[in-house]
Structure formats: C-alpha cells, structure tokens
Amino acid sequence: MAAAEDVARHLVMAGRVMDDDPQTALLHARAARRRAGRVAAVREAVGIAAYLCEEWTEALSELRAVRRMTGTNEVVPMLADCERALGRPERALDLLAGVTGTISNELAIELLLVQAGARSDLGQDAAALALLRGPAEKAKGKGSHVARLRYAYADILLDSGDTAGAAAWFARALDADVDSVTDASERVEDLLGVVYEDLDEGEEETDESLESGSTSE
C-alpha cells in the first residue's frame, strides 16, 4: 500500500507541474517509474515530461512502451516528433502512416502537423504546404488546434519565401489563439510592424489617464 501511495503522490505532483516546470515533473515521474514501471500511466507521465524537456531518446522509449501496453494512437504525434528531433524524419513519416482506425479531429490535426513538419525537414516544402493548405483554409472557430494549424501553415509559407502569405496566416493564427499557445503576435509584429498590446496593460493605461484627467480638474 505504501508503494502505491508513493507512486500516486509522484504522479499527482508530476501532473501539477508538468506545464510550468517539466524538469521537476520528470523527476517525479521517474521516481514513480522506479516503483511502478509496468503501469502505462506512469510510463506515459515519464514520456510526456521527457518530451517537454527535449529528452528525445528517453521520451521515445517511454512513449513506445505506452503504445505497446495500450495500443493507443494518442502518443504517435509525440513519437514522430521525437524521431524528427533525432534527425529521422523518414521514420516519423513511417510511424504516421501506420495509424489506422477512427481518430478524433484533434488527433488528426496533430498527426497532420507532424507529417508536414517531417516533409519540411526533408526539404519538401511544397508537399508540406499541400498537406496543410486545405485543412488550414477549412478550419473554423478558435482554439489551440486551429491556431497551431494556421501557424504551421504560415511558418512553412515563410520558409518557402512567401512573406505576405505568411504574415496573413500568422494574423489568422493569432485570431484563433485565445489560449496564447503560439507566438503568432510576435511573428505578425516582426513581419508587419504591427504591435499587439496586452489588454490588461491597455486597461491600466486607460485607468491612469482617467485618474490624471480627474485630478487636473
């Protein structure tokens, strides 16, 4: 029982700090793995934390184990991204091609993003743009997946020399990026010289102006 509680405690701590402090999350996840290395949730926590820390070899090993244990396709985008980071885009494409069955729209977008990235790694920007163009144009609404899809399309447009097209798509990515998962605002600023001020800062400036105005009266 004590061992199980210790594993659970480390998993909870890893989950709490995963986004803000992946290094600490990785330490907790590794500690859990020492006690429960055959538990898929533990191996997944190690894999995700290692991925966020850019420990590509460890992440690849752990996420492969998760896929063997569970059969899930959810880890395939990270697996393929690890292969890309290790300089093996062809292996990334092979992994992506092996995904079968019904998948969610979110997972489909993740797979597409990594596939386009792998094509770009291979110097196949035209193929990467062809993969992303239709989905980027059809994507509706706001949210991280739409923002990242538009951003990826813009990024490859920029790499291919289409600065005007890239600027337009970075702006569209910014419009969808309600959770600030990309640096689209900085990219638009760099390309167009348009500065997007933080809303809270703008509100503070307005409040200060009003106070100054009332004092002068």
Short mmCIF file of N, CA and C in Angstrom, two decimals, residues 116-117 120 125 128-129 148-163 165-171 173 184 187:
data_model
loop_
_atom_site.label_atom_id
_atom_site.label_comp_id
_atom_site.label_asym_id
_atom_site.label_seq_id
_atom_site.Cartn_x
_atom_site.Cartn_y
_atom_site.Cartn_z
N ALA A 116 3.54 17.30 -41.85
CA ALA A 116 4.01 18.45 -42.62
C ALA A 116 5.40 18.87 -42.16
N GLY A 117 5.64 18.82 -40.85
CA GLY A 117 6.96 19.16 -40.34
C GLY A 117 8.03 18.22 -40.85
N SER A 120 8.81 19.07 -44.38
CA SER A 120 9.64 20.27 -44.41
C SER A 120 11.09 19.95 -44.03
N ASP A 125 9.03 21.43 -48.97
CA ASP A 125 8.09 22.46 -48.54
C ASP A 125 6.80 22.46 -49.35
N ALA A 128 4.63 19.84 -47.97
CA ALA A 128 4.13 20.25 -46.65
C ALA A 128 2.99 21.25 -46.78
N LEU A 129 3.15 22.22 -47.68
CA LEU A 129 2.10 23.21 -47.91
C LEU A 129 0.84 22.56 -48.46
N ARG A 148 -2.69 26.45 -34.00
CA ARG A 148 -1.44 25.77 -34.34
C ARG A 148 -1.43 25.32 -35.80
N LEU A 149 -2.58 24.94 -36.33
CA LEU A 149 -2.67 24.55 -37.74
C LEU A 149 -2.37 25.74 -38.64
N ARG A 150 -3.00 26.88 -38.35
CA ARG A 150 -2.75 28.08 -39.15
C ARG A 150 -1.31 28.55 -39.00
N TYR A 151 -0.79 28.45 -37.79
CA TYR A 151 0.59 28.88 -37.53
C TYR A 151 1.58 28.03 -38.32
N ALA A 152 1.37 26.72 -38.31
CA ALA A 152 2.27 25.83 -39.04
C ALA A 152 2.26 26.14 -40.53
N TYR A 153 1.07 26.41 -41.06
CA TYR A 153 0.96 26.75 -42.48
C TYR A 153 1.71 28.05 -42.77
N ALA A 154 1.53 29.03 -41.89
CA ALA A 154 2.23 30.31 -42.05
C ALA A 154 3.74 30.13 -41.99
N ASP A 155 4.19 29.30 -41.07
CA ASP A 155 5.63 29.10 -40.88
C ASP A 155 6.28 28.50 -42.13
N ILE A 156 5.60 27.54 -42.75
CA ILE A 156 6.16 26.92 -43.95
C ILE A 156 6.06 27.88 -45.14
N LEU A 157 5.00 28.68 -45.18
CA LEU A 157 4.92 29.72 -46.22
C LEU A 157 6.12 30.65 -46.12
N LEU A 158 6.46 31.03 -44.89
CA LEU A 158 7.60 31.93 -44.69
C LEU A 158 8.90 31.26 -45.13
N ASP A 159 9.06 30.00 -44.78
CA ASP A 159 10.27 29.27 -45.19
C ASP A 159 10.38 29.16 -46.70
N SER A 160 9.22 29.11 -47.36
CA SER A 160 9.22 28.97 -48.82
C SER A 160 9.36 30.31 -49.54
N GLY A 161 9.42 31.41 -48.77
CA GLY A 161 9.65 32.73 -49.36
C GLY A 161 8.42 33.58 -49.56
N ASP A 162 7.24 33.09 -49.15
CA ASP A 162 6.00 33.85 -49.31
C ASP A 162 5.74 34.68 -48.05
N THR A 163 6.43 35.80 -47.93
CA THR A 163 6.34 36.62 -46.73
C THR A 163 4.95 37.19 -46.53
N GLY A 165 2.03 36.06 -47.68
CA GLY A 165 1.12 34.99 -47.31
C GLY A 165 1.34 34.54 -45.88
N ALA A 166 2.60 34.46 -45.47
CA ALA A 166 2.91 34.07 -44.10
C ALA A 166 2.35 35.06 -43.10
N ALA A 167 2.52 36.35 -43.37
CA ALA A 167 2.00 37.38 -42.47
C ALA A 167 0.49 37.26 -42.31
N ALA A 168 -0.20 37.04 -43.42
CA ALA A 168 -1.66 36.91 -43.37
C ALA A 168 -2.08 35.71 -42.54
N TRP A 169 -1.37 34.60 -42.68
CA TRP A 169 -1.75 33.40 -41.93
C TRP A 169 -1.30 33.45 -40.48
N PHE A 170 -0.21 34.14 -40.19
CA PHE A 170 0.15 34.35 -38.79
C PHE A 170 -0.93 35.19 -38.11
N ALA A 171 -1.47 36.18 -38.83
CA ALA A 171 -2.55 37.00 -38.28
C ALA A 171 -3.79 36.16 -38.03
N ALA A 173 -3.76 32.97 -37.41
CA ALA A 173 -3.42 32.12 -36.26
C ALA A 173 -3.61 32.89 -34.96
N ALA A 184 2.34 33.86 -32.33
CA ALA A 184 1.85 34.48 -33.57
C ALA A 184 1.88 36.00 -33.50
N ARG A 187 5.29 37.11 -34.40
CA ARG A 187 5.59 36.90 -35.81
C ARG A 187 4.92 37.97 -36.67
#
